[in-house]
XYZ file of N, CA and C in Angstrom:
738
model
N 0.836 -1.204 0.000
C 0.000 0.000 0.000
C 0.871 1.254 0.000
N 0.389 2.277 -0.704
C 1.072 3.563 -0.708
C 0.622 4.350 0.516
N 1.343 4.167 1.631
C 0.938 4.787 2.891
C 1.041 6.309 2.846
N 1.956 6.807 2.055
C 2.125 8.263 1.977
C 0.844 8.940 1.492
N 0.149 8.295 0.550
C -1.088 8.863 0.015
C -2.228 8.803 1.019
N -2.074 7.992 2.061
C -3.118 7.861 3.081
C -3.000 8.922 4.178
N -1.910 9.682 4.158
C -1.654 10.635 5.238
C -2.412 11.941 5.010
N -3.081 12.389 6.058
C -3.780 13.672 6.043
C -2.804 14.740 6.506
N -2.370 15.591 5.585
C -1.355 16.592 5.907
C -1.833 17.616 6.944
N -3.148 17.714 7.135
C -3.678 18.662 8.119
C -3.663 18.105 9.534
N -3.351 16.817 9.677
C -3.361 16.176 10.998
C -2.013 15.518 11.320
N -0.954 16.108 10.828
C 0.374 15.541 11.053
C 0.822 15.719 12.495
N 1.538 14.753 13.050
C 2.211 15.007 14.321
C 3.350 15.983 14.080
N 3.486 16.977 14.926
C 4.590 17.924 14.765
C 5.918 17.279 15.133
N 5.869 16.326 16.067
C 7.088 15.738 16.608
C 6.928 14.225 16.686
N 7.838 13.514 16.065
C 7.872 12.050 16.113
C 9.173 11.619 16.790
N 9.062 10.785 17.806
C 10.239 10.257 18.498
C 10.404 8.785 18.143
N 11.657 8.349 18.044
C 11.924 6.972 17.606
C 12.978 6.311 18.494
N 12.640 5.134 19.023
C 13.611 4.283 19.705
C 14.119 3.292 18.671
N 15.341 3.488 18.242
C 15.913 2.687 17.149
C 16.486 1.384 17.726
N 15.668 0.346 17.743
C 16.055 -0.895 18.425
C 16.157 -2.059 17.444
N 17.051 -2.980 17.757
C 17.145 -4.217 16.991
C 18.382 -4.360 16.131
N 19.318 -3.417 16.228
C 20.528 -3.507 15.404
C 21.320 -4.780 15.674
N 21.490 -5.097 16.968
C 22.281 -6.268 17.337
C 21.650 -7.570 16.884
N 20.346 -7.690 17.085
C 19.649 -8.917 16.677
C 19.613 -9.047 15.160
N 19.467 -7.914 14.462
C 19.509 -7.944 12.995
C 20.856 -8.469 12.516
N 21.928 -7.986 13.137
C 23.274 -8.430 12.752
C 23.456 -9.921 13.022
N 22.967 -10.374 14.177
C 23.101 -11.787 14.542
C 22.390 -12.675 13.532
N 21.192 -12.262 13.109
C 20.447 -13.050 12.133
C 21.148 -13.088 10.776
N 22.005 -12.084 10.537
C 22.771 -12.054 9.283
C 24.173 -12.631 9.466
N 24.416 -13.219 10.638
C 25.702 -13.844 10.892
C 26.854 -12.871 10.995
N 26.559 -11.656 11.450
C 27.576 -10.611 11.523
C 27.689 -10.078 12.953
N 28.802 -9.401 13.288
C 28.952 -8.788 14.616
C 27.911 -7.695 14.832
N 27.617 -7.390 16.099
C 26.622 -6.384 16.441
C 26.929 -5.021 15.804
N 28.206 -4.703 15.720
C 28.607 -3.412 15.152
C 28.114 -3.273 13.712
N 28.070 -4.383 12.981
C 27.576 -4.359 11.605
C 26.122 -3.888 11.570
N 25.349 -4.263 12.590
C 23.959 -3.826 12.672
C 23.849 -2.328 12.887
N 24.733 -1.800 13.729
C 24.717 -0.355 13.966
C 25.055 0.403 12.684
N 26.027 -0.102 11.955
C 26.404 0.552 10.694
C 25.248 0.506 9.698
N 24.564 -0.619 9.663
C 23.459 -0.779 8.726
C 22.262 0.081 9.105
N 22.191 0.476 10.375
C 21.090 1.324 10.816
C 21.185 2.756 10.341
N 22.337 3.160 9.835
C 22.513 4.545 9.368
C 21.573 4.841 8.203
N 21.368 3.868 7.326
C 20.464 4.070 6.193
C 19.045 4.326 6.677
N 18.648 3.619 7.738
C 17.309 3.814 8.296
C 17.157 5.216 8.867
N 18.215 5.728 9.471
C 18.191 7.107 9.986
C 17.960 8.080 8.839
N 18.709 7.892 7.773
C 18.600 8.788 6.617
C 17.191 8.736 6.017
N 16.667 7.535 5.825
C 15.346 7.392 5.213
C 14.245 7.947 6.116
N 14.379 7.741 7.414
C 13.368 8.247 8.349
C 13.338 9.767 8.342
N 14.510 10.374 8.384
C 14.592 11.838 8.371
C 14.025 12.402 7.072
N 14.393 11.806 5.952
C 13.917 12.300 4.670
C 12.405 12.117 4.526
N 11.896 10.965 4.968
C 10.456 10.702 4.868
C 9.665 11.681 5.723
N 10.146 11.929 6.932
C 9.451 12.863 7.826
C 9.440 14.272 7.236
N 10.573 14.688 6.679
C 10.651 16.015 6.070
C 9.728 16.121 4.860
N 9.637 15.061 4.090
C 8.813 15.075 2.879
C 7.333 15.277 3.183
N 6.854 14.699 4.279
C 5.418 14.824 4.577
C 5.109 16.043 5.441
N 6.147 16.647 6.056
C 5.917 17.875 6.801
C 6.028 17.792 8.304
N 6.590 16.709 8.826
C 6.843 16.617 10.269
C 7.911 17.656 10.626
N 7.735 18.345 11.748
C 8.655 19.424 12.101
C 9.862 18.959 12.916
N 9.672 17.941 13.763
C 10.759 17.444 14.611
C 10.770 15.914 14.603
N 11.954 15.348 14.506
C 12.158 13.909 14.691
C 13.285 13.740 15.701
N 13.003 13.029 16.787
C 14.024 12.778 17.795
C 14.369 11.293 17.812
N 15.635 10.992 17.639
C 16.112 9.606 17.583
C 16.906 9.280 18.830
N 16.565 8.173 19.474
C 17.282 7.712 20.672
C 18.535 6.989 20.198
N 19.636 7.731 20.137
C 20.859 7.209 19.533
C 21.777 6.506 20.525
N 21.847 7.030 21.773
C 22.748 6.429 22.764
C 22.280 6.852 24.153
N 21.922 5.882 24.971
C 21.412 6.181 26.309
C 22.544 6.195 27.329
N 22.270 6.769 28.495
C 23.272 6.746 29.565
C 23.562 5.310 29.980
N 22.579 4.415 29.828
C 22.777 3.009 30.190
C 23.637 2.252 29.177
N 23.721 2.781 27.948
C 24.497 2.092 26.913
C 25.992 2.037 27.214
N 26.464 2.877 28.148
C 27.876 2.810 28.530
C 28.203 1.463 29.180
N 27.177 0.745 29.629
C 27.389 -0.548 30.282
C 27.611 -1.681 29.283
N 27.508 -1.398 28.014
C 27.746 -2.427 26.999
C 29.243 -2.721 26.902
N 29.615 -3.821 26.243
C 31.041 -4.139 26.089
C 31.817 -2.960 25.503
N 33.020 -2.726 26.003
C 33.799 -1.551 25.614
C 34.020 -1.479 24.104
N 34.294 -2.608 23.464
C 34.565 -2.562 22.027
C 33.332 -2.102 21.253
N 32.131 -2.444 21.748
C 30.911 -2.014 21.072
C 30.682 -0.516 21.281
N 30.913 -0.047 22.507
C 30.767 1.384 22.790
C 31.747 2.188 21.943
N 33.005 1.729 21.900
C 34.018 2.433 21.102
C 33.618 2.475 19.628
N 33.089 1.350 19.151
C 32.671 1.295 17.748
C 31.497 2.236 17.479
N 30.588 2.327 18.438
C 29.443 3.222 18.297
C 29.893 4.682 18.249
N 30.844 5.038 19.098
C 31.342 6.414 19.116
C 32.066 6.748 17.804
N 32.842 5.789 17.303
C 33.530 5.987 16.027
C 32.531 6.136 14.888
N 31.480 5.309 14.932
C 30.434 5.375 13.911
C 29.707 6.711 13.974
N 29.476 7.198 15.186
C 28.806 8.485 15.345
C 29.610 9.608 14.691
N 30.911 9.604 14.933
C 31.781 10.635 14.367
C 31.745 10.590 12.836
N 31.932 9.403 12.274
C 31.984 9.274 10.816
C 30.633 9.597 10.177
N 29.554 9.208 10.854
C 28.216 9.469 10.312
C 27.906 10.961 10.310
N 28.211 11.628 11.412
C 27.965 13.068 11.488
C 28.725 13.805 10.391
N 29.968 13.407 10.218
C 30.820 14.052 9.222
C 30.276 13.821 7.808
N 29.776 12.604 7.591
C 29.323 12.242 6.250
C 27.925 12.709 5.896
N 27.101 12.999 6.907
C 25.702 13.328 6.633
C 25.415 14.820 6.571
N 26.385 15.658 6.854
C 26.138 17.106 6.834
C 25.633 17.562 5.471
N 26.246 17.059 4.417
C 25.830 17.459 3.072
C 24.389 17.048 2.801
N 24.020 15.834 3.220
C 22.648 15.355 3.021
C 21.656 16.181 3.822
N 22.023 16.522 5.060
C 21.149 17.348 5.894
C 20.924 18.716 5.251
N 21.991 19.322 4.778
C 21.864 20.636 4.139
C 21.075 20.557 2.829
N 21.291 19.486 2.091
C 20.562 19.296 0.832
C 19.061 19.219 1.080
N 18.682 18.584 2.204
C 17.272 18.418 2.536
C 16.743 19.522 3.461
N 17.594 20.542 3.715
C 17.188 21.682 4.551
C 16.778 21.232 5.960
N 17.542 20.282 6.528
C 17.249 19.732 7.852
C 18.284 20.221 8.859
N 17.807 20.762 9.938
C 18.683 21.246 11.009
C 18.939 20.119 12.004
N 20.183 20.017 12.461
C 20.548 19.007 13.453
C 20.634 19.642 14.836
N 20.060 18.974 15.827
C 20.206 19.360 17.223
C 20.464 18.099 18.040
N 20.780 18.270 19.314
C 21.044 17.119 20.168
C 20.599 17.418 21.592
N 20.181 16.375 22.304
C 19.824 16.486 23.710
C 20.561 15.408 24.491
N 20.782 15.667 25.768
C 21.474 14.703 26.612
C 22.638 15.351 27.334
N 23.387 14.529 28.040
C 24.573 14.998 28.764
C 25.733 15.040 27.769
N 25.681 16.001 26.873
C 26.545 16.013 25.692
C 28.011 16.253 26.026
N 28.276 17.078 27.015
C 29.663 17.423 27.337
C 30.442 16.251 27.917
N 29.745 15.189 28.314
C 30.429 14.000 28.803
C 30.576 12.925 27.731
N 30.297 13.296 26.489
C 30.638 12.426 25.364
C 32.142 12.481 25.152
N 32.738 11.480 24.506
C 34.155 11.582 24.147
C 34.415 12.877 23.393
N 35.543 13.520 23.641
C 35.825 14.845 23.096
C 35.694 14.910 21.577
N 36.144 13.874 20.879
C 36.065 13.878 19.419
C 34.612 13.854 18.952
N 33.784 13.058 19.645
C 32.363 12.987 19.300
C 31.683 14.327 19.543
N 31.993 14.928 20.675
C 31.390 16.220 21.023
C 31.776 17.287 19.998
N 33.027 17.257 19.577
C 33.503 18.224 18.584
C 32.770 18.060 17.256
N 32.655 16.821 16.778
C 31.968 16.570 15.511
C 30.498 16.948 15.612
N 29.903 16.662 16.757
C 28.495 16.970 16.963
C 28.251 18.476 16.915
N 29.041 19.225 17.656
C 28.852 20.677 17.690
C 29.124 21.306 16.328
N 30.067 20.755 15.585
C 30.344 21.278 14.244
C 29.180 21.001 13.298
N 28.602 19.805 13.399
C 27.466 19.459 12.535
C 26.253 20.329 12.865
N 26.040 20.575 14.150
C 24.944 21.446 14.569
C 25.148 22.859 14.022
N 26.371 23.340 14.103
C 26.692 24.685 13.624
C 26.490 24.791 12.109
N 26.912 23.763 11.374
C 26.854 23.815 9.913
C 25.441 23.640 9.355
N 24.496 23.223 10.184
C 23.122 23.019 9.708
C 22.123 23.953 10.398
N 22.604 24.876 11.203
C 21.706 25.678 12.047
C 20.787 26.605 11.258
N 21.127 26.910 10.012
C 20.293 27.804 9.209
C 19.152 27.071 8.501
N 19.149 25.744 8.546
C 18.120 24.973 7.847
C 16.774 25.076 8.568
N 15.699 25.066 7.796
C 14.385 25.380 8.364
C 13.282 24.365 8.071
N 13.554 23.380 7.233
C 12.488 22.459 6.825
C 12.059 21.531 7.958
N 13.025 21.010 8.687
C 12.751 20.083 9.785
C 13.945 20.074 10.728
N 13.704 19.697 11.985
C 14.790 19.547 12.950
C 14.945 18.078 13.312
N 16.150 17.553 13.116
C 16.484 16.191 13.497
C 17.256 16.253 14.809
N 16.713 15.635 15.848
C 17.303 15.703 17.179
C 17.886 14.339 17.545
N 19.167 14.323 17.909
C 19.804 13.091 18.382
C 19.837 13.109 19.901
N 19.290 12.074 20.524
C 19.379 11.920 21.975
C 20.631 11.091 22.261
N 21.657 11.754 22.798
C 22.971 11.131 23.003
C 23.383 11.250 24.463
N 23.847 10.142 25.026
C 24.159 10.110 26.455
C 22.960 10.678 27.221
N 21.797 10.157 26.849
C 20.532 10.689 27.340
C 19.760 9.615 28.102
N 19.011 10.041 29.107
C 17.978 9.213 29.726
C 16.935 10.140 30.314
N 15.689 9.677 30.349
C 14.613 10.496 30.886
C 14.814 10.821 32.353
N 15.279 9.855 33.125
C 15.495 10.090 34.553
C 16.621 11.094 34.774
N 17.685 10.987 33.973
C 18.765 11.970 34.072
C 18.225 13.367 33.808
N 17.407 13.493 32.757
C 16.888 14.802 32.369
C 15.997 15.397 33.460
N 15.096 14.587 34.016
C 14.193 15.084 35.055
C 14.975 15.446 36.315
N 15.937 14.611 36.689
C 16.768 14.902 37.856
C 17.531 16.206 37.658
N 18.066 16.399 36.464
C 18.805 17.616 36.145
C 17.902 18.842 36.254
N 16.667 18.714 35.776
C 15.710 19.819 35.858
C 15.380 20.147 37.315
N 15.201 19.111 38.134
C 14.903 19.315 39.552
C 16.050 20.059 40.242
N 17.276 19.672 39.926
C 18.437 20.342 40.521
C 18.483 21.823 40.138
N 18.199 22.118 38.877
C 18.211 23.507 38.426
C 17.132 24.329 39.134
N 15.943 23.763 39.248
C 14.840 24.472 39.903
C 15.138 24.670 41.386
N 15.699 23.637 42.040
C 16.046 23.749 43.462
C 17.065 24.862 43.683
N 18.033 24.957 42.759
C 19.059 26.000 42.878
C 18.435 27.395 42.731
N 17.452 27.516 41.840
C 16.800 28.813 41.648
C 15.942 29.191 42.857
N 15.304 28.192 43.452
C 14.522 28.456 44.669
C 15.453 28.904 45.793
N 16.558 28.191 45.943
C 17.528 28.515 46.990
C 18.093 29.923 46.811
N 18.318 30.313 45.553
C 18.873 31.636 45.269
C 17.819 32.740 45.376
N 16.579 32.353 45.546
C 15.512 33.336 45.674
C 14.996 33.858 44.355
N 15.371 33.210 43.251
C 14.925 33.664 41.935
C 13.479 33.273 41.641
N 13.039 32.158 42.210
C 11.642 31.741 42.066
C 11.135 31.273 43.425
N 9.810 31.338 43.586
C 9.177 30.872 44.819
C 8.694 29.443 44.617
N 8.710 28.660 45.669
C 8.277 27.273 45.585
C 6.875 27.155 44.991
N 6.019 28.120 45.298
C 4.641 28.083 44.810
C 4.558 28.255 43.294
N 5.625 28.731 42.673
C 5.631 28.953 41.228
C 5.970 27.696 40.438
N 6.377 26.635 41.130
C 6.761 25.400 40.434
C 5.518 24.709 39.883
N 5.469 24.558 38.576
C 4.358 23.876 37.916
C 4.877 23.160 36.666
N 3.978 22.578 35.901
C 4.390 21.834 34.712
C 5.169 22.699 33.733
N 4.719 23.934 33.541
C 5.371 24.830 32.599
C 6.803 25.139 33.028
N 7.009 25.324 34.318
C 8.353 25.616 34.810
C 9.281 24.418 34.610
N 8.761 23.227 34.896
C 9.568 22.018 34.673
C 9.923 21.901 33.194
N 8.954 22.132 32.314
C 9.195 22.067 30.871
C 10.342 22.982 30.445
N 10.397 24.154 31.044
C 11.434 25.126 30.686
C 12.836 24.642 31.054
N 12.933 23.706 31.980
C 14.238 23.213 32.427
C 14.604 21.864 31.812
N 13.792 21.391 30.876
C 14.102 20.145 30.178
C 14.927 20.445 28.931
N 15.636 19.452 28.443
C 16.466 19.657 27.253
C 15.625 19.866 25.996
N 14.339 19.541 26.079
C 13.431 19.681 24.935
C 12.572 20.941 25.048
N 12.990 21.904 25.844
C 12.162 23.080 26.119
C 11.834 23.892 24.876
N 12.626 23.730 23.818
C 12.411 24.518 22.594
C 11.623 23.769 21.525
N 10.989 22.658 21.900
C 10.241 21.876 20.915
C 8.972 21.314 21.540
N 7.965 20.975 20.735
C 6.738 20.386 21.274
C 6.976 18.957 21.739
N 6.133 18.486 22.647
C 6.212 17.084 23.060
C 5.879 16.185 21.868
N 6.481 14.999 21.792
C 6.169 14.113 20.661
C 4.738 13.583 20.754
N 4.011 13.695 19.665
C 2.675 13.108 19.612
C 2.735 11.611 19.323
N 3.829 11.178 18.693
C 3.984 9.774 18.302
C 5.356 9.268 18.698
N 5.374 8.128 19.383
C 6.626 7.446 19.722
C 6.635 6.083 19.044
N 7.659 5.846 18.241
C 7.809 4.582 17.526
C 8.979 3.807 18.129
N 8.779 2.516 18.359
C 9.899 1.658 18.736
C 9.936 0.456 17.804
N 11.090 0.207 17.235
C 11.249 -0.947 16.350
C 11.701 -2.170 17.146
N 11.724 -3.307 16.498
C 12.253 -4.599 16.988
C 11.252 -5.442 17.751
N 10.043 -4.951 17.989
C 9.035 -5.758 18.662
C 8.995 -5.632 20.172
N 9.969 -4.941 20.761
C 9.958 -4.730 22.215
C 8.912 -3.669 22.566
N 8.213 -3.886 23.684
C 7.127 -2.979 24.068
C 7.453 -2.268 25.373
N 8.438 -1.387 25.327
C 8.802 -0.574 26.483
C 9.443 0.714 25.987
N 9.519 1.714 26.886
C 10.019 3.022 26.472
C 11.476 3.248 26.864
N 12.047 2.380 27.673
C 13.490 2.383 27.953
C 14.054 3.743 28.359
N 13.358 4.413 29.278
C 13.919 5.634 29.876
C 14.079 6.765 28.868
N 13.170 6.815 27.897
C 13.267 7.807 26.820
C 12.142 8.828 26.930
N 12.491 10.093 27.074
C 11.530 11.193 27.081
C 10.355 10.920 28.033
N 10.668 10.502 29.258
C 9.634 10.060 30.188
C 8.606 11.136 30.498
N 9.037 12.375 30.663
C 8.111 13.472 30.924
C 7.305 13.812 29.664
N 7.987 13.850 28.547
C 7.402 14.368 27.313
C 6.373 13.425 26.677
N 6.461 12.119 26.926
C 5.556 11.172 26.247
C 4.317 10.855 27.074
N 3.992 11.712 28.037
C 2.834 11.472 28.898
C 1.566 11.180 28.099
N 1.385 11.869 26.962
C 0.197 11.665 26.136
C 0.544 11.280 24.697
N 1.732 10.767 24.491
C 2.118 10.333 23.147
C 1.402 9.042 22.772
N 1.148 8.885 21.496
C 0.670 7.605 20.984
C 1.890 6.712 20.799
N 1.822 5.492 21.319
C 2.947 4.564 21.250
C 2.687 3.526 20.164
N 3.698 3.310 19.342
C 3.577 2.339 18.256
C 4.799 1.433 18.275
N 4.572 0.127 18.514
C 5.664 -0.838 18.580
C 5.645 -1.691 17.307
N 6.757 -1.672 16.610
C 6.868 -2.316 15.298
C 7.810 -3.515 15.379
N 7.432 -4.626 14.775
C 8.235 -5.854 14.855
C 9.534 -5.768 14.056
N 9.584 -4.942 13.072
C 10.749 -4.846 12.187
C 11.971 -4.303 12.922
N 13.144 -4.885 12.663
C 14.390 -4.370 13.250
C 14.750 -3.034 12.603
N 15.474 -2.196 13.355
C 15.771 -0.856 12.874
C 16.485 -0.816 11.523
N 17.496 -1.658 11.249
C 18.165 -1.552 9.941
C 17.237 -1.782 8.751
N 16.075 -2.404 8.983
C 15.127 -2.658 7.894
C 14.043 -1.583 7.794
N 14.078 -0.584 8.653
C 13.062 0.474 8.677
C 13.277 1.416 7.494
N 12.206 1.682 6.741
C 12.315 2.494 5.539
C 11.256 3.603 5.522
N 11.290 4.414 4.493
C 10.353 5.530 4.376
C 8.909 5.062 4.493
N 8.589 3.952 3.841
C 7.210 3.447 3.873
C 6.774 3.098 5.292
N 7.718 2.665 6.121
C 7.384 2.324 7.507
C 7.050 3.575 8.309
N 7.789 4.640 8.079
C 7.489 5.905 8.759
C 6.128 6.425 8.303
N 5.870 6.356 7.010
C 4.583 6.806 6.495
C 3.435 5.973 7.055
N 3.632 4.670 7.157
C 2.596 3.802 7.725
C 2.358 4.142 9.202
N 3.440 4.430 9.920
C 3.314 4.768 11.340
C 2.499 6.052 11.517
N 2.759 7.041 10.683
C 2.016 8.308 10.769
C 0.555 8.098 10.385
N 0.308 7.296 9.349
C -1.072 7.007 8.938
C -1.816 6.275 10.051
N -1.132 5.357 10.732
C -1.735 4.631 11.852
C -2.034 5.575 13.005
N -1.110 6.466 13.293
C -1.301 7.471 14.342
C -2.562 8.294 14.080
N -2.786 8.661 12.827
C -3.912 9.519 12.493
C -5.263 8.833 12.652
N -5.266 7.511 12.740
C -6.515 6.776 12.941
C -6.878 6.649 14.416
N -5.971 7.025 15.301
C -6.229 6.893 16.730
C -6.966 8.119 17.276
N -7.744 7.880 18.310
C -8.471 8.963 18.970
C -7.673 9.428 20.179
N -7.284 10.685 20.164
C -6.482 11.248 21.244
C -7.402 12.048 22.168
N -7.637 11.516 23.395
C -8.668 12.084 24.265
C -8.111 12.975 25.382
N -6.860 12.786 25.768
C -6.249 13.607 26.822
C -7.108 13.656 28.089
N -7.627 12.497 28.486
C -8.412 12.399 29.704
C -9.903 12.616 29.503
N -10.309 13.095 28.328
C -11.712 13.344 28.066
C -12.385 12.072 27.523
N -13.697 12.111 27.356
C -14.421 10.986 26.767
C -14.556 11.240 25.267
N -14.891 10.190 24.533
C -15.101 10.328 23.085
C -16.240 11.299 22.790
N -17.284 11.255 23.604
C -18.421 12.149 23.391
C -18.020 13.610 23.540
N -17.138 13.882 24.485
C -16.681 15.260 24.679
C -15.927 15.774 23.459
N -15.155 14.913 22.841
C -14.407 15.320 21.660
C -15.333 15.637 20.500
N -16.454 14.898 20.437
C -17.397 15.116 19.341
C -18.156 16.429 19.528
């Protein structure tokens, strides 16, 4: 089916978040090392970004590396960091060609220095692009982000800059790494696993969750289009009843 033709452009999610899962299992099924799966997932990143930009999605956030991923075998972590550097360097031209701006969230300054340098350079070289924003979640976890926000707010209360009574959802939002973007309306996870794995815990409170059996390296433009078309068939009530929406 041509899923792209099924999409209602007037009801697009502004922000789509993706947990890119299944690289290791995909590699194993192909008789290759896990790192081969990560390398093969780069094409899926490119196709997802291009597909989202083509239909008019404004933000795509990809869960690229969690704070928990440091617990993986050292050779795999090292390979992932090397892949990140080479991918960032190689994709700048494609991002600019498609008018896509790159941003990143997470504890970025604690990335390896070479990775941080390549990341900041890629962000700088694409900052003028306006068609869509591609956000990489690197050295990121939802609990880390919320804890960090709490620390910032506590420091402001202690300094007398804000009163405890002023703390509300909006104030917390302002201290999150995603403060400059809307919450994701759609969260996609590949590989068949049905969990959110510490990703955007505050922001996905009312997101539609879609779990796809396909491994990430096999994810293509048609899959993103199908996910958006599926999202548009769901009723988003935000605590209300169906009758109230009507």
